[in-house]
Coordinates of C-alpha atoms in Angstrom, one line a residue:
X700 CA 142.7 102.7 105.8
X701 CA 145.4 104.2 103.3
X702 CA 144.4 107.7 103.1
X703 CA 144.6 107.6 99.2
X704 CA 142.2 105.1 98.9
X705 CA 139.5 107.3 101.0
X706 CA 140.1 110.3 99.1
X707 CA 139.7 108.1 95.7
X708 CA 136.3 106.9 97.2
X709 CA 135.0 110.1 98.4
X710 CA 135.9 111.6 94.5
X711 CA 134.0 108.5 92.7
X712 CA 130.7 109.0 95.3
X713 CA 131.4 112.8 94.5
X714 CA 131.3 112.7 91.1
X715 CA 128.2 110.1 90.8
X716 CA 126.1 112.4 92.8
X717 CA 127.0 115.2 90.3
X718 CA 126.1 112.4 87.5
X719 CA 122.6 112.5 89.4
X720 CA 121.9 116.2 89.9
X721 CA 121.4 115.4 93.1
X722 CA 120.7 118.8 94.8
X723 CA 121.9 118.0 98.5
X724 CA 125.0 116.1 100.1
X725 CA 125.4 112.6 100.7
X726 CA 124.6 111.0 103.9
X727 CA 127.6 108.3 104.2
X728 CA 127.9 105.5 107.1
X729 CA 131.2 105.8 107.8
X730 CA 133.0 106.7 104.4
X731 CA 136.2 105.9 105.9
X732 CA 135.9 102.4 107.2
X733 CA 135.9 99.3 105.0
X734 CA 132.5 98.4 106.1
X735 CA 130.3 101.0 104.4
X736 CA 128.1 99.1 102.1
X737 CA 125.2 101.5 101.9
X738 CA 124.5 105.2 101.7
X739 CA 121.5 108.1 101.4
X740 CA 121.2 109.8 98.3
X741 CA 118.4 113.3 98.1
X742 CA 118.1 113.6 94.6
X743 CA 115.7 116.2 94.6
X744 CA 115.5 119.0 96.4
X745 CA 111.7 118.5 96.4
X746 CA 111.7 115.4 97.9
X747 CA 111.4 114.6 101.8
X748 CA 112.2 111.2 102.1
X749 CA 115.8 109.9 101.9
X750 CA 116.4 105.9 100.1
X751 CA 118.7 103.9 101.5
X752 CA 120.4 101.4 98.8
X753 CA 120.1 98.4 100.4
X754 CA 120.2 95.3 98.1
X755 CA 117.6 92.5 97.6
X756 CA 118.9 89.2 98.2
X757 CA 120.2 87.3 96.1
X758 CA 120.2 83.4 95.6
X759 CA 122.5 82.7 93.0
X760 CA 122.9 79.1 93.6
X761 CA 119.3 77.8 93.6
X762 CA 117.7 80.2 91.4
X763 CA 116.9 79.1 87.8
X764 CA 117.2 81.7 84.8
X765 CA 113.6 80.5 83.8
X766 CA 113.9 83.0 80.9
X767 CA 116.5 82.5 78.2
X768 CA 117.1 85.4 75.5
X769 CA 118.9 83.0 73.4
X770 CA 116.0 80.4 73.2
X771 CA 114.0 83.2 73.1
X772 CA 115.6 84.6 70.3
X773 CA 115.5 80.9 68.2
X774 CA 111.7 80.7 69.0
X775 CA 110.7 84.0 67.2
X776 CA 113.3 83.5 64.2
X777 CA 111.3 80.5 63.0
X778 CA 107.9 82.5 63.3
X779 CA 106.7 82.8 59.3
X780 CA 104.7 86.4 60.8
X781 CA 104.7 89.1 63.1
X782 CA 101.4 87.8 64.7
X783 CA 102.9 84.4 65.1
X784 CA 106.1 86.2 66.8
X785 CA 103.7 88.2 69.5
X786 CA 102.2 85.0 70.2
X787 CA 105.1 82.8 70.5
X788 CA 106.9 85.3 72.3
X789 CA 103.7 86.0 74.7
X790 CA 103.6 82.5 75.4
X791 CA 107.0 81.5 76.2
X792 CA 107.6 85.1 78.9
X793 CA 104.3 84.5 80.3
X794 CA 103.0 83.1 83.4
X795 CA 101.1 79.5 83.4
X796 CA 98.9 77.9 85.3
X797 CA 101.0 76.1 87.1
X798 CA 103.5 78.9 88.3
X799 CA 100.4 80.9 89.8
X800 CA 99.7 77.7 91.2
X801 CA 103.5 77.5 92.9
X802 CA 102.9 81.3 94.2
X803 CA 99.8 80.5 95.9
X804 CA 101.5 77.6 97.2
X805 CA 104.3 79.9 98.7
X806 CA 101.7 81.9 100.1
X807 CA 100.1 79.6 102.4
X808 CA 103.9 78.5 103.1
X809 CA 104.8 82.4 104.2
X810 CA 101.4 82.2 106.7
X811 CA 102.4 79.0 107.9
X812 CA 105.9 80.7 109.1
X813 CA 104.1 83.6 110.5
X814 CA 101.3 81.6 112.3
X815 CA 103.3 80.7 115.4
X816 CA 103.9 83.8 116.1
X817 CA 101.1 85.3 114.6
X818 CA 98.3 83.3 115.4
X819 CA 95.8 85.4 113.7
X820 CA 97.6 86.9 110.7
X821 CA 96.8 86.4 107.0
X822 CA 99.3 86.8 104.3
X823 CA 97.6 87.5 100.6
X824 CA 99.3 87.6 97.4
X825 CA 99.6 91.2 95.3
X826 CA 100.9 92.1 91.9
X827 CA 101.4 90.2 89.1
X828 CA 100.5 86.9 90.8
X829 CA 96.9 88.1 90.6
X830 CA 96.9 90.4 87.7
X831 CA 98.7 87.7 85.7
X832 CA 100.4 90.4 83.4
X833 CA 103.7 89.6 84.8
X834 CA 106.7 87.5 83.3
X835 CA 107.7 84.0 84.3
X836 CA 110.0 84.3 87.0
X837 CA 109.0 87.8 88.4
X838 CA 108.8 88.3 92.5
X839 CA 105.9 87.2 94.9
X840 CA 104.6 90.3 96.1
X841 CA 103.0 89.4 99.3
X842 CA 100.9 91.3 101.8
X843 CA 101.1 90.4 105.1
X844 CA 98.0 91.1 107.5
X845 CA 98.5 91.3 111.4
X846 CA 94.8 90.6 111.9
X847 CA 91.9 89.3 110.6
X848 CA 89.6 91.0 112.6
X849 CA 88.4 93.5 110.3
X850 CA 87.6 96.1 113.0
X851 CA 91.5 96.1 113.2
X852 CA 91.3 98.2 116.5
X853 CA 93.8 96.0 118.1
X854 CA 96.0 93.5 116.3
X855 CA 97.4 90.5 119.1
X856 CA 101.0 91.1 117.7
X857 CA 104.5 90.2 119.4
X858 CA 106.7 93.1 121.3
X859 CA 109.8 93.8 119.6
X860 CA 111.7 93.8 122.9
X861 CA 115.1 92.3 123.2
X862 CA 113.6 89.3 125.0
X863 CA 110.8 88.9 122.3
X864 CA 113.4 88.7 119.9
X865 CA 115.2 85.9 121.8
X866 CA 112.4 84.2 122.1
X867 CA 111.2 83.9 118.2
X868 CA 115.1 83.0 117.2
X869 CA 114.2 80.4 119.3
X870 CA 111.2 79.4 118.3
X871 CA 109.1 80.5 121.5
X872 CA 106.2 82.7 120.9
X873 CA 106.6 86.0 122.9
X874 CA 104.7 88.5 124.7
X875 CA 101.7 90.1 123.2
X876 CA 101.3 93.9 122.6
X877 CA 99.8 96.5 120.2
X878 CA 101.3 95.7 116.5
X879 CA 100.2 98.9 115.1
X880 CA 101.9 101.0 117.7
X881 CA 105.4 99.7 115.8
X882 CA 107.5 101.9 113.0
X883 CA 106.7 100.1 110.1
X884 CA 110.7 99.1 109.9
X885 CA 110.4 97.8 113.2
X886 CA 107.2 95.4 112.2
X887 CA 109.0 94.2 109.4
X888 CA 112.0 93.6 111.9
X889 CA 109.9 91.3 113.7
X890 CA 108.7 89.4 110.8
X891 CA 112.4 89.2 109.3
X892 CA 113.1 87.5 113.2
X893 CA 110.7 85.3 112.6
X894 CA 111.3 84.5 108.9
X895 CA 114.8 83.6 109.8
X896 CA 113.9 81.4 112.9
X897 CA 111.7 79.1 110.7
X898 CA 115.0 77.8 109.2
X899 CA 113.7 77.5 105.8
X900 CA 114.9 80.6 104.7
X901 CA 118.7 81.8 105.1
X902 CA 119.1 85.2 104.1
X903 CA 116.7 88.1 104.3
X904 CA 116.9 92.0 103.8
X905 CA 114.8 95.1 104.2
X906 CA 114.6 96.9 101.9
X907 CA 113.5 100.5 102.5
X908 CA 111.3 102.7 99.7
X909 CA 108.1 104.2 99.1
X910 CA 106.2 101.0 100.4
X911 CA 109.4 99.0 102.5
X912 CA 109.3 95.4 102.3
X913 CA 110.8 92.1 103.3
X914 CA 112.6 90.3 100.7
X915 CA 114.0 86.7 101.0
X916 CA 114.2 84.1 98.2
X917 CA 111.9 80.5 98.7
X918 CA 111.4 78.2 96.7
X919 CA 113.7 79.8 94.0
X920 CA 111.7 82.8 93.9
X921 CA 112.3 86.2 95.1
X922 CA 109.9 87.2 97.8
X923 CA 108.5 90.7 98.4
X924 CA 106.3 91.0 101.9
X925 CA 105.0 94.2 103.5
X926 CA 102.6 94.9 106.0
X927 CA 99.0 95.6 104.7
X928 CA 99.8 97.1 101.9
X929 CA 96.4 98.7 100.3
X930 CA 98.5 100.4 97.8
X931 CA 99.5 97.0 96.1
X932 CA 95.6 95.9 96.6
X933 CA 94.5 98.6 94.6
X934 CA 97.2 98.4 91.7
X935 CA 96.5 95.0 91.4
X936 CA 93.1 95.4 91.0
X937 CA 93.7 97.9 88.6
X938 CA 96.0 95.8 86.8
X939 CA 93.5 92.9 86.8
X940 CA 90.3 94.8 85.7
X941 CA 92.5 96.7 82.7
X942 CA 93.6 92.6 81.3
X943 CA 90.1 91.6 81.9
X944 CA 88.8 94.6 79.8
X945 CA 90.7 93.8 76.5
X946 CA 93.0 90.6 75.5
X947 CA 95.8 93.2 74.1
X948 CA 96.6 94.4 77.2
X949 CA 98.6 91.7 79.0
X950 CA 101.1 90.6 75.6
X951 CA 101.6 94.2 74.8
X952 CA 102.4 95.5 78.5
X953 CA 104.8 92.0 78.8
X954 CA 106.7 92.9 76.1
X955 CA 107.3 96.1 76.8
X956 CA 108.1 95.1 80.4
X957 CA 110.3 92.9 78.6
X958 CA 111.9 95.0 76.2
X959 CA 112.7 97.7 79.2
X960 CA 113.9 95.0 81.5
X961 CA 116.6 93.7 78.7
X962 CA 117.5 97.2 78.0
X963 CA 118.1 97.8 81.9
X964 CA 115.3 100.5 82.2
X965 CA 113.2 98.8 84.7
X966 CA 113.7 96.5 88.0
X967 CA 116.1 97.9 89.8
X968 CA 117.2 101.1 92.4
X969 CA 116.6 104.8 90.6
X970 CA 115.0 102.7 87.3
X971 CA 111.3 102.7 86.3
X972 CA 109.1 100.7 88.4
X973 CA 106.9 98.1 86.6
X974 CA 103.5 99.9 87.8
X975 CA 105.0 103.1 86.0
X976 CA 105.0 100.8 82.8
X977 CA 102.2 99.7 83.0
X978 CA 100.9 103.2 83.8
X979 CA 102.3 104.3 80.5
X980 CA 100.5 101.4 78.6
X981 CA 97.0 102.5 79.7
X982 CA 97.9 105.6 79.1
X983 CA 98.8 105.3 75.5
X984 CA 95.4 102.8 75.1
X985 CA 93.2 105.6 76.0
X986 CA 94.5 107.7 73.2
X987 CA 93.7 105.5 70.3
X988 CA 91.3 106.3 68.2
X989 CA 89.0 104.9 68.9
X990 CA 89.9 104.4 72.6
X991 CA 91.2 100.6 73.5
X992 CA 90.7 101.3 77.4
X993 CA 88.4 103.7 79.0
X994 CA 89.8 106.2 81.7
X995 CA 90.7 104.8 85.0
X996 CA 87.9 107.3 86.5
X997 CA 84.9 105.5 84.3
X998 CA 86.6 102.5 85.4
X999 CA 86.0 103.2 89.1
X1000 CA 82.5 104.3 88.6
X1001 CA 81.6 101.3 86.9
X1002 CA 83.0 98.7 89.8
X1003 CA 82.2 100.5 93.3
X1004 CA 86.8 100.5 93.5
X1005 CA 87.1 103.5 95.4
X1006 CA 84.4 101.8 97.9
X1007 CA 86.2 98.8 98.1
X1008 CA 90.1 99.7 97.7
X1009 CA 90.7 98.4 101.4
X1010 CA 88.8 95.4 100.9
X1011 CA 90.7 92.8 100.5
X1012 CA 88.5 90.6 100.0
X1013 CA 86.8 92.8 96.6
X1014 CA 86.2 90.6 93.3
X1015 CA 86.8 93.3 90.7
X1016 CA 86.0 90.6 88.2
X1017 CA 82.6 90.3 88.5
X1018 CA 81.6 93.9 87.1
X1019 CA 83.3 93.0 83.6
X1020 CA 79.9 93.2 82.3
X1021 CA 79.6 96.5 82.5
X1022 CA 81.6 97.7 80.2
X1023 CA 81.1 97.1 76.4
X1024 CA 84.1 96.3 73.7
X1025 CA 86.2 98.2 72.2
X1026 CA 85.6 99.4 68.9
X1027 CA 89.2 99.5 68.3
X1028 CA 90.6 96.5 66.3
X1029 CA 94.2 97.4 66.0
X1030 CA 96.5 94.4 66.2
X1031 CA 99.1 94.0 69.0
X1032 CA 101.7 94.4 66.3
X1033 CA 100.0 97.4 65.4
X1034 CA 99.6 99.1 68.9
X1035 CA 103.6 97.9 69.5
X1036 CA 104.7 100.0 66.8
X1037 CA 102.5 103.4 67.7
X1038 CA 103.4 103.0 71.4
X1039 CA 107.0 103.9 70.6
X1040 CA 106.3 106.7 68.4
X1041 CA 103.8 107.9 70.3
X1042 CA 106.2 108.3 73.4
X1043 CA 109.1 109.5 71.5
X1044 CA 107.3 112.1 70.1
X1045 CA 105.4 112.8 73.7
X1046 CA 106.3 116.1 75.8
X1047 CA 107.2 114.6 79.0
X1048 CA 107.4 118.1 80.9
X1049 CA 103.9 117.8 81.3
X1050 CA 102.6 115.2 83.7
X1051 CA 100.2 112.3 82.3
X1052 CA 97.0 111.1 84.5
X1053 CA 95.5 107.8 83.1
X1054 CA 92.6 109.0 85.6
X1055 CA 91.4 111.5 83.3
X1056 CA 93.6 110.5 80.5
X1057 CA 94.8 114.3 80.5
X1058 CA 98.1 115.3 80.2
X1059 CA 98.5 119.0 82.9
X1060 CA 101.7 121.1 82.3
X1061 CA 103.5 120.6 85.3
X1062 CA 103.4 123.8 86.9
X1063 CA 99.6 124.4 86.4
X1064 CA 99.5 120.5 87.9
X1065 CA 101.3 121.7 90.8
X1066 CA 99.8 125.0 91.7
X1067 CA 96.1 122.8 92.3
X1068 CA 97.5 121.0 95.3
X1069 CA 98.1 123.6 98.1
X1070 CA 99.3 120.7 100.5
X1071 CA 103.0 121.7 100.9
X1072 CA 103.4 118.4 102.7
X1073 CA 102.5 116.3 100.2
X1074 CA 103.0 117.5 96.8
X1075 CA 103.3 116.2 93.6
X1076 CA 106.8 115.5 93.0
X1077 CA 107.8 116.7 89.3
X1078 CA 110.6 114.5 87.7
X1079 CA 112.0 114.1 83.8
X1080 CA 109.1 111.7 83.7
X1081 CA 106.0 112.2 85.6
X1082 CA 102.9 110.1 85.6
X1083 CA 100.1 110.4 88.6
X1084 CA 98.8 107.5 90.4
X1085 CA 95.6 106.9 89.8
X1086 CA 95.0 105.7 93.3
X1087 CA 96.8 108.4 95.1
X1088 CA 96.6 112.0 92.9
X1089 CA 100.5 113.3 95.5
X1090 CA 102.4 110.0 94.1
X1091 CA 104.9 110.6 91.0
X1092 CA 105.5 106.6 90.0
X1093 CA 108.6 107.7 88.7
X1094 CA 109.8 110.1 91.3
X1095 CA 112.5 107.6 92.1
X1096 CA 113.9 106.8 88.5
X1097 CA 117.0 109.0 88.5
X1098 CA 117.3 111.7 85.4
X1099 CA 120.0 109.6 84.0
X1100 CA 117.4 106.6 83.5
X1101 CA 114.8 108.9 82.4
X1102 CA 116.7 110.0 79.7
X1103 CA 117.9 106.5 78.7
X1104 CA 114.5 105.7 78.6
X1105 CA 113.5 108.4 75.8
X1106 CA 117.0 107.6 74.2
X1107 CA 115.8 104.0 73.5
X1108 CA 112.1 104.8 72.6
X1109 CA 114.1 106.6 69.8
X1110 CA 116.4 103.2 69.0
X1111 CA 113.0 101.7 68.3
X1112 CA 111.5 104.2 66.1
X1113 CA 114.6 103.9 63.9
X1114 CA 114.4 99.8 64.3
X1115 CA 110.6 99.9 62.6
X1116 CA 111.9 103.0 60.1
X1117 CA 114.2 100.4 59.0
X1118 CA 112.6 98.3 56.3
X1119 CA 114.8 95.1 56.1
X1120 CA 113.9 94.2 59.6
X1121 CA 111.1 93.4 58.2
X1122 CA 110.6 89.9 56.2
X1123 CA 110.5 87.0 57.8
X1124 CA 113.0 84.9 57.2
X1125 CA 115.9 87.7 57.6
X1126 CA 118.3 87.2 60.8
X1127 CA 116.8 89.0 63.4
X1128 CA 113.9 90.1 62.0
X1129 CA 110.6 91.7 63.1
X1130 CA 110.0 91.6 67.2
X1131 CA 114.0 90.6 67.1
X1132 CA 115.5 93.6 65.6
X1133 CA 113.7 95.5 68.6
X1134 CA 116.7 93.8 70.8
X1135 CA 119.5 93.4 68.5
X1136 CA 119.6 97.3 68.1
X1137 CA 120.9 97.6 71.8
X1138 CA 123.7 95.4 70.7
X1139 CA 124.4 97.9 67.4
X1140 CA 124.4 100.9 70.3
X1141 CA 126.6 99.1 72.5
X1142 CA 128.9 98.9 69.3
X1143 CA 128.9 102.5 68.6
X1144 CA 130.0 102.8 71.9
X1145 CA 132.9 100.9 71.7

């Protein structure tokens, strides 16, 4: 390799690490060989674990672009109201009947693959394809489960020995061993080996992270599976029980899924996760006055969750009678417009806890866990899981994305400050000019 060329590389990965306060070197495979696709950034010097950028896969070819801005953006410029625009807009990004009915379909199509080799496993369906707060065309999050045997003691799983692998590439069924005696990576090698000997699916990838998974595309959909995940069980329960509580929880968390997803905050490597949006939704409920959702803690008391956050079979429907309505009434529209200057005017050096719905300065936060193995990790943004008090959701969105993020809350604030966005029947009005200012940034720029 021309000599030139590796020095330009190694000053373009220098100077993006800088970009990134990253507070330690980079771990390169092989910087000076055309075959490095992949490196290991520490961005913090608090954190312990090292990501490894490795790409989902993508299916260019066969999968649709089920959501259209452009249409979108027709739809809502006919709308005579704002209401009208929320609810043309809600229905047009959200999920039907008929796709959850295609996910659980895909389901029982991933347990099918996995039964031959797995002749006791179970594969469930996490995430949004429960909770139903997700947009058309978003991932199936899938769990997989080595064992229905609920004592779980020991799971009939395959050995990932050379021959065992052999053997599932060709379709055999191999020897049996201990499943949970396997490195996490190496059980999701095993079901990548057999994923790819089913024939149905031609590419897969693992893809490392705070939960790693195994992501392939089927049936034009990007699929997400990792091994017994009880994390995803209880964030989709949570998810579930906080639409079922109030109707103006799913369109106002979709479109600001939406919104961050078109302006490239969310859905992708060192960008918010969609959990952490949603975390800041709940958040921002349980400050109104009076309160839209309760705190996640009365929440748990009132439905047995903490009991039951390993169950996978647990209905968290069924204690919806428990908790009265909310005495708030403020419109969707309403709640859009406070939720952006409500966070651009928030203090994000302290960390928010929609368990309590506290906010803690970050240092005092800190200084109550004495664990120096797992402590909270402190970023730009910091918002504590609910389900596990040491998890920072946003510990892996970079400080560049953070601060995009607070940048565009601001865009927005100016949007609704601007009154000719206003009337209907003005281009790019109402729900519209929320979008169109990205385009006016993106101008400046130039």
């Amino acid at each position: 390799m021309n000599p030139c060329v590796s020095s330009t590389r190694m000053l373009i990965v220098s100077k993006w690490i800088k970009s990134h306060h990253c507070k330690s070197n980079l771990c390169a495979l092989d910087l000076r060989s055309n075959t490095c696709n992949s490196c290991q950034i520490h961005c913090s010097g608090k954190i312990n674990s090292y990501y490894r950028f490795i790409p989902k896969v993508k299916d260019t070819e066969n999968k649709p672009k089920v959501l259209s801005h452009t249409y979108l953006k027709q739809l809502l410029q006919n709308c005579k109201s704002m209401k009208e625009q929320i609810e043309v807009f809600d229905s047009y990004v959200k999920l039907t009947d008929k796709d959850i009915s295609l996910r659980n379909s895909i389901c029982e199509d991933i347990e099918k693959i996995f039964e031959p080799y797995f002749p006791d496993c179970l594969v469930n369906l996490t995430g949004s394809s429960v909770s139903r707060l997700g947009l058309k065309g978003c991932d199936v999050d899938l769990s997989f489960l080595p064992s229905t045997d609920e004592s779980n003691e020991v799971n009939p799983i395959k050995d990932l020995s050379s021959d065992a692998v052999k053997d599932i590439k060709l379709g055999k069924v191999p020897k049996v061993c201990n499943f949970s005696s396997l490195l996490p990576r190496r059980q999701l090698h095993l079901l990548k080996n057999a994923v790819m000997a089913s024939g149905v699916i031609k590419e897969s990838a693992i893809v490392p992270g705070h939960c790693p998974i195994l992501n392939f595309t089927y049936r034009s959909l990007s699929c997400d599976v990792a091994i017994d995940n009880k994390s995803a069980l209880g964030g989709t329960n949570l998810m579930l029980l906080c639409r079922l509580l109030d109707d103006r929880v799913a369109p106002l968390y979709r479109f600001i899924s939406y919104w961050a997803k078109y302006f490239h905050l969310c859905g992708g490597p060192m960008k918010l996760k969609s959990y952490a949006i949603f975390l800041l939704v709940v958040y921002f409920l349980q400050t109104r006055s009076p309160p839209v959702l309760p705190t996640v803690q009365f929440m748990f008391d009132e439905t047995d969750f903490i009991s039951n956050q390993n169950n996978w079979l647990y209905d968290v429907s069924k204690y919806i009678d428990r908790f009265a309505s909310s005495q708030n009434s403020q419109s969707i529209d309403t709640l859009l417009k406070e939720f952006f200057f409500f966070y651009t005017k928030f203090d994000f050096s302290n960390v928010i806890c929609p368990l309590t719905n506290q906010i803690e300065n970050a240092r005092d936060f800190i200084s109550k866990n004495h664990s120096e193995e797992n402590k909270f990790q402190v970023a730009e943004i910091s918002i504590q899981d609910p389900l596990n008090f040491d998890w920072n959701v946003t510990c892996g969105c970079s400080p560049k994305y953070s601060r995009y993020f607070k940048q565009d809350l601001s865009l927005m604030c100016k949007a609704y400050n601007t009154e000719e966005y206003w009337h209907p029947g003005v281009e790019n009005w109402g729900l519209l000019s929320l979008f169109e200012v990205l385009n006016t940034k993106k101008s400046n720029k130039k």
